[in-house]
Amino acid sequence: MDVVEEHDIQDKPTKKKTKKPKKQPKPPHENGNDSMIEKTEPEHVDAPAEFSFPPTFSVSEIKNKQRRHLMFMKLKQEKRKQKVAMKKKKKKERDALGDKAPPKEVPKTIENQRVYDETTVNPEDEEVAFDEGTDEFSAYFNRLTNPKVLITTSDRPRGRTVRFCNQLATVIPDAHVYYRRGLALKKVIPQCIARGFTYLMVINEDRKVPNGMVLCHLPDGPTAHFKVSSVRLRKEMKRRGKDPTEHSPEVILNNFTTRLGHSMGRLFAALFPHDPQFVGRQVATFHNQRDFIFFRFHRYIFKNEQRVGIQELGPRFTLKLRSLQKGTFDSKFGEYEWVLKRHENDVCRRRFNL
């Protein structure tokens, strides 16, 4: 066997690998052949044509999210340019034709595409006049009774709901706010009738926010259940006026055209006294649009003999009718005259009830 001595192994130097620096190419002016350098000028590239998409292009086929968003924005921008160009072209044609130009096209909206309702009320109809003379509100419109409203809440109301009730009491004359005290509505209604109240208004809440209203006409009904949304109290409104006075306001009812809408209009009208006090210059408006009832409370101001301004006093809210029940409130055995149903197709979406 060969014997290797230790000192021979230890004396061998270890070689470290070192990286050699790469030679950087010299710039052309340092070389001797300066005459061989040719100065090249950038070629002029023709501007690209207008960007256009193929007719079968679909942005949803692009998998990359950022690229899909970019292509969507380009497609949207192209459509906007085409729309502006078409408007300019039509305007030039109309200016060129002058008086012979065809009439402008009416844009399609949900309002003008509304399906005609057979129950639309004609004010001059004899049947409608007979129904008005014999319904539950005939005593009010014949000036035999004066409205008196009791406003209460659900059990254990929060501060926002209580403030909303107090502000409603300032809008409706002769309205009184009472604490519910855990009583059932079937027990509250006889007490209201005994004390001469003509309306019972119950404000329900969910998660400390008012979300429902039960409006019961006494003593014979009907009872309406509304969904309440978009509630804004007076302190939450910008550029509002001073608090309302105790004068009886005027009442404006807009777009209650069907038989059901006519009943709702009479239900709201009977909340207020017969003769408004014009000195207070206050107006309560119930505006129906697409079955949403918007409530606003204004004061109008005479700026001069020709100009009149309005000032919103608040509160404001939106109502959506859920059901209309005959008679007073009875959740178990009550007879419902109308109940809201969900829309099933596009035709139903263009059909409104009020």
Coordinates of C-alpha atoms in Angstrom, one line a residue:
M1 CA 0.0 0.0 0.0
D2 CA 1.1 3.5 -0.7
V3 CA 1.6 5.7 2.3
V4 CA 0.8 9.3 2.0
E5 CA 2.5 11.6 4.4
E6 CA 0.4 14.2 6.3
H7 CA 2.7 17.1 5.6
D8 CA 2.3 16.6 1.8
I9 CA -1.5 17.0 2.1
Q10 CA -1.3 20.0 4.3
D11 CA 1.2 21.8 2.1
K12 CA -1.0 21.8 -1.0
P13 CA -2.4 25.3 -1.5
T14 CA -6.2 25.6 -2.0
K15 CA -7.2 27.3 -5.2
K16 CA -10.1 29.8 -5.0
K17 CA -12.3 30.3 -8.1
T18 CA -12.4 34.0 -9.0
K19 CA -14.7 35.4 -11.6
K20 CA -13.0 37.3 -14.4
P21 CA -14.5 40.7 -15.1
K22 CA -16.2 40.8 -18.5
K23 CA -14.7 43.1 -21.0
Q24 CA -17.0 45.9 -21.8
P25 CA -17.2 46.8 -25.5
K26 CA -15.6 50.1 -26.3
P27 CA -17.8 52.8 -27.7
P28 CA -17.5 53.4 -31.4
H29 CA -15.7 56.8 -31.1
E30 CA -12.8 55.2 -29.2
N31 CA -12.0 52.8 -32.0
G32 CA -9.8 54.0 -34.8
N33 CA -12.3 53.4 -37.6
D34 CA -14.4 56.5 -37.0
S35 CA -14.9 56.8 -40.7
M36 CA -16.8 53.5 -40.8
I37 CA -19.5 54.7 -38.5
E38 CA -22.7 55.7 -40.2
K39 CA -25.1 58.0 -38.7
T40 CA -28.5 56.4 -38.9
E41 CA -31.7 58.6 -38.5
P42 CA -34.8 57.1 -37.0
E43 CA -37.3 56.0 -39.6
H44 CA -40.7 57.6 -39.6
V45 CA -43.4 55.1 -38.7
D46 CA -46.9 55.6 -40.0
A47 CA -49.5 56.3 -37.3
P48 CA -51.6 53.3 -36.5
A49 CA -55.1 53.3 -37.8
E50 CA -58.1 53.7 -35.5
F51 CA -58.5 50.8 -33.0
S52 CA -61.4 48.6 -33.8
F53 CA -62.7 45.3 -32.4
P54 CA -64.0 42.4 -34.5
P55 CA -67.7 41.9 -34.5
T56 CA -67.5 38.6 -32.6
F57 CA -65.2 40.0 -29.9
S58 CA -66.1 39.3 -26.3
V59 CA -64.2 40.8 -23.4
S60 CA -65.3 38.0 -21.1
E61 CA -63.1 35.5 -23.0
I62 CA -59.9 37.2 -21.8
K63 CA -58.6 35.4 -18.8
N64 CA -56.1 38.0 -17.5
K65 CA -58.0 40.4 -15.2
Q66 CA -55.8 43.4 -15.9
R67 CA -55.9 42.9 -19.7
R68 CA -59.6 42.3 -19.6
H69 CA -60.2 45.6 -17.7
L70 CA -57.9 47.4 -20.2
M71 CA -59.8 46.0 -23.2
F72 CA -63.1 46.8 -21.6
M73 CA -62.1 50.4 -21.1
K74 CA -61.0 50.6 -24.7
L75 CA -64.2 49.1 -26.0
K76 CA -66.2 51.6 -23.8
Q77 CA -64.2 54.5 -25.1
E78 CA -64.7 53.4 -28.7
K79 CA -68.5 53.2 -28.2
R80 CA -68.5 56.6 -26.7
K81 CA -66.7 58.1 -29.7
Q82 CA -69.1 56.4 -32.1
K83 CA -72.0 57.8 -30.1
V84 CA -70.6 61.4 -30.1
A85 CA -69.9 61.2 -33.9
M86 CA -73.4 60.0 -34.6
K87 CA -74.9 62.9 -32.6
K88 CA -72.8 65.4 -34.5
K89 CA -73.8 63.9 -37.8
K90 CA -77.5 64.0 -36.9
K91 CA -77.2 67.6 -35.7
K92 CA -75.6 68.6 -39.0
E93 CA -78.4 66.9 -40.9
R94 CA -81.0 68.7 -38.8
D95 CA -79.3 72.1 -39.3
A96 CA -79.2 71.5 -43.0
L97 CA -82.9 70.5 -43.3
G98 CA -84.1 73.3 -41.0
D99 CA -87.9 73.2 -40.6
K100 CA -88.1 70.0 -42.7
A101 CA -86.1 68.0 -40.2
P102 CA -88.0 65.0 -38.7
P103 CA -89.0 65.3 -35.0
K104 CA -86.6 64.2 -32.3
E105 CA -86.9 60.6 -31.1
V106 CA -88.3 60.3 -27.5
P107 CA -85.9 58.2 -25.3
K108 CA -87.2 55.1 -23.8
T109 CA -87.7 55.2 -20.0
I110 CA -89.5 53.1 -17.5
E111 CA -92.2 55.7 -17.2
N112 CA -93.1 56.0 -20.9
Q113 CA -92.8 52.2 -21.4
R114 CA -95.3 51.6 -18.6
V115 CA -98.0 49.0 -19.4
Y116 CA -101.5 50.5 -19.3
D117 CA -103.5 49.5 -16.3
E118 CA -107.2 48.8 -16.7
T119 CA -107.9 50.1 -13.1
T120 CA -106.8 53.6 -13.9
V121 CA -109.3 56.0 -12.3
N122 CA -111.3 58.5 -14.3
P123 CA -112.4 61.3 -11.9
E124 CA -115.6 61.8 -13.8
D125 CA -116.6 58.1 -13.6
E126 CA -120.0 57.6 -11.8
E127 CA -118.8 54.3 -10.3
V128 CA -115.8 56.0 -8.8
A129 CA -117.9 58.8 -7.4
F130 CA -120.3 56.3 -5.8
D131 CA -117.4 54.3 -4.2
E132 CA -116.0 57.6 -2.8
G133 CA -119.3 58.4 -1.2
T134 CA -119.6 55.1 0.6
D135 CA -116.0 54.1 1.5
E136 CA -114.4 54.4 5.0
F137 CA -113.1 57.9 4.3
S138 CA -116.5 59.4 3.3
A139 CA -117.1 60.8 6.8
Y140 CA -113.8 62.7 6.7
F141 CA -114.4 64.1 3.2
N142 CA -118.0 65.0 4.1
R143 CA -116.5 67.1 7.0
L144 CA -118.2 64.9 9.7
T145 CA -115.0 64.1 11.5
N146 CA -111.7 65.8 12.2
P147 CA -108.4 63.8 12.1
K148 CA -106.7 62.8 15.3
V149 CA -103.6 60.6 15.0
L150 CA -101.8 58.4 17.6
I151 CA -98.2 57.6 16.8
T152 CA -96.4 54.8 18.6
T153 CA -93.5 52.4 18.0
S154 CA -92.5 48.8 18.3
D155 CA -91.4 47.5 21.7
R156 CA -88.2 49.1 23.2
P157 CA -87.6 51.7 20.5
R158 CA -84.2 53.3 20.0
G159 CA -83.3 57.0 19.9
R160 CA -83.5 57.4 16.2
T161 CA -87.0 55.9 15.9
V162 CA -88.2 58.0 18.8
R163 CA -86.9 61.2 17.2
F164 CA -88.5 60.2 13.9
C165 CA -91.9 59.8 15.6
N166 CA -91.5 63.2 17.3
Q167 CA -90.7 64.9 14.0
L168 CA -93.7 63.2 12.4
A169 CA -95.9 64.6 15.2
T170 CA -94.8 68.2 14.2
V171 CA -95.7 67.5 10.5
I172 CA -99.2 66.1 11.2
P173 CA -101.5 68.4 13.2
D174 CA -103.2 67.0 16.2
A175 CA -100.8 64.0 16.4
H176 CA -99.8 62.5 19.7
V177 CA -96.8 60.2 20.5
Y178 CA -97.3 57.5 23.1
Y179 CA -95.0 54.8 24.4
R180 CA -96.1 51.3 23.4
R181 CA -95.5 49.6 26.8
G182 CA -95.5 46.1 25.3
L183 CA -99.2 46.1 24.5
A184 CA -100.6 44.2 21.5
L185 CA -102.1 46.2 18.7
K186 CA -105.5 44.4 19.2
K187 CA -105.6 45.9 22.7
V188 CA -104.4 49.3 21.6
I189 CA -107.0 49.8 18.8
P190 CA -110.1 49.7 21.1
Q191 CA -108.5 52.3 23.4
C192 CA -107.8 54.5 20.4
I193 CA -111.4 54.3 19.3
A194 CA -112.7 55.1 22.8
R195 CA -110.5 58.2 22.9
G196 CA -111.6 59.5 19.6
F197 CA -108.5 58.8 17.5
T198 CA -109.1 58.4 13.7
Y199 CA -105.6 56.9 12.9
L200 CA -103.1 54.6 14.5
M201 CA -99.6 54.9 13.1
V202 CA -97.0 52.3 14.3
I203 CA -93.3 52.8 13.4
N204 CA -91.3 49.6 13.4
E205 CA -87.5 49.4 13.5
D206 CA -84.7 46.9 12.7
R207 CA -81.1 47.4 13.9
K208 CA -82.0 50.8 15.5
V209 CA -83.3 52.1 12.1
P210 CA -87.0 52.7 11.2
N211 CA -87.9 50.2 8.5
G212 CA -91.7 49.7 8.6
M213 CA -95.0 51.6 9.1
V214 CA -98.5 50.3 9.9
L215 CA -101.2 52.9 9.1
C216 CA -104.6 51.9 10.4
H217 CA -107.7 54.0 9.8
L218 CA -110.2 53.9 12.7
P219 CA -112.7 52.7 13.4
D220 CA -113.5 50.7 10.2
G221 CA -110.1 50.4 8.5
P222 CA -108.4 49.9 6.1
T223 CA -105.0 49.0 7.4
A224 CA -101.9 49.6 5.2
H225 CA -98.4 48.1 5.8
F226 CA -95.5 50.0 4.3
K227 CA -91.8 49.5 4.1
V228 CA -89.9 52.6 5.2
S229 CA -86.5 53.5 3.7
S230 CA -84.2 56.5 3.1
V231 CA -85.1 58.1 6.4
R232 CA -83.4 61.5 7.0
L233 CA -84.1 63.5 10.1
R234 CA -83.8 67.3 10.2
K235 CA -80.3 67.4 11.6
E236 CA -79.1 65.2 8.8
M237 CA -80.3 67.5 6.1
K238 CA -78.2 70.2 4.5
R239 CA -79.6 73.7 3.9
R240 CA -82.8 73.0 5.8
G241 CA -85.1 75.7 7.1
K242 CA -86.2 76.5 10.6
D243 CA -88.5 74.0 12.5
P244 CA -92.1 73.9 11.2
T245 CA -94.8 76.0 12.9
E246 CA -98.1 74.7 14.2
H247 CA -100.1 75.8 11.1
S248 CA -101.9 73.1 9.2
P249 CA -100.0 72.4 5.9
E250 CA -101.3 72.0 2.4
V251 CA -101.3 68.5 1.0
I252 CA -100.1 67.5 -2.5
L253 CA -100.8 64.0 -3.9
N254 CA -99.1 63.2 -7.2
N255 CA -99.5 60.2 -9.6
F256 CA -102.1 58.2 -7.6
T257 CA -104.0 57.1 -10.8
T258 CA -105.2 53.6 -10.3
R259 CA -108.0 52.3 -8.0
L260 CA -105.4 51.2 -5.4
G261 CA -103.5 54.4 -5.8
H262 CA -106.7 56.4 -5.4
S263 CA -107.3 54.6 -2.1
M264 CA -103.8 55.3 -0.9
G265 CA -104.2 59.0 -1.8
R266 CA -107.4 59.2 0.3
L267 CA -105.7 57.4 3.1
F268 CA -102.9 60.0 3.2
A269 CA -105.3 63.0 2.7
A270 CA -107.4 62.0 5.7
L271 CA -104.3 62.4 8.0
F272 CA -104.5 66.2 7.7
P273 CA -107.2 68.8 8.5
H274 CA -109.7 69.9 5.9
D275 CA -108.7 73.6 5.7
P276 CA -105.0 74.3 5.4
Q277 CA -103.7 77.5 7.0
F278 CA -101.9 79.3 4.2
V279 CA -100.3 81.8 6.6
G280 CA -97.8 79.0 7.6
R281 CA -96.7 78.5 3.9
Q282 CA -96.1 74.8 4.6
V283 CA -96.7 71.9 2.1
A284 CA -96.7 68.1 2.7
T285 CA -96.1 66.2 -0.6
F286 CA -96.7 62.5 -1.3
H287 CA -95.2 61.8 -4.7
N288 CA -95.8 58.4 -6.3
Q289 CA -93.2 57.2 -8.8
R290 CA -92.9 53.5 -9.8
D291 CA -94.8 52.4 -6.7
F292 CA -92.4 54.3 -4.4
I293 CA -94.1 57.0 -2.4
F294 CA -91.7 59.9 -1.6
F295 CA -92.6 62.2 1.3
R296 CA -91.3 65.8 1.5
F297 CA -92.2 68.7 3.7
H298 CA -91.4 72.2 2.4
R299 CA -92.0 75.8 3.2
Y300 CA -92.4 78.2 0.2
I301 CA -90.9 81.7 0.3
F302 CA -92.0 84.6 -1.8
K303 CA -88.9 86.3 -3.1
N304 CA -90.8 88.9 -5.1
E305 CA -94.0 89.1 -7.0
Q306 CA -92.8 86.7 -9.7
R307 CA -90.4 84.4 -8.1
V308 CA -91.1 81.8 -5.4
G309 CA -88.6 79.5 -3.6
I310 CA -89.0 76.4 -1.5
Q311 CA -87.2 75.4 1.6
E312 CA -87.2 71.8 2.9
L313 CA -88.0 71.4 6.5
G314 CA -87.8 67.6 7.0
P315 CA -88.1 64.8 7.8
R316 CA -88.0 62.9 4.5
F317 CA -88.6 59.2 3.8
T318 CA -89.8 56.8 1.2
L319 CA -92.7 54.3 1.5
K320 CA -93.3 51.1 -0.4
L321 CA -96.7 49.5 0.0
R322 CA -96.6 45.9 1.1
S323 CA -100.2 45.0 1.8
L324 CA -103.6 46.6 2.2
Q325 CA -106.0 44.9 4.6
K326 CA -109.7 45.4 5.0
G327 CA -110.8 46.5 8.5
T328 CA -108.5 47.2 11.4
F329 CA -105.3 45.3 12.1
D330 CA -105.7 41.5 12.3
S331 CA -102.6 39.5 11.3
K332 CA -104.3 36.1 11.7
F333 CA -107.9 36.3 10.4
G334 CA -107.8 39.6 8.4
E335 CA -108.9 39.8 4.8
Y336 CA -106.3 41.3 2.6
E337 CA -107.5 43.5 -0.3
W338 CA -104.0 43.6 -2.0
V339 CA -100.6 42.0 -1.3
L340 CA -97.3 42.8 -3.1
K341 CA -96.0 40.1 -5.4
R342 CA -92.6 39.8 -6.9
H343 CA -92.1 40.5 -10.5
E344 CA -91.7 37.4 -12.7
N345 CA -90.9 38.8 -16.1
D346 CA -90.1 42.0 -17.9
V347 CA -93.8 42.9 -18.6
C348 CA -94.5 42.8 -14.9
R349 CA -91.6 45.1 -14.2
R350 CA -93.3 47.8 -16.4
R351 CA -96.6 47.3 -14.6
F352 CA -97.2 49.5 -11.6
N353 CA -100.0 49.2 -9.0
L354 CA -100.4 52.8 -7.6

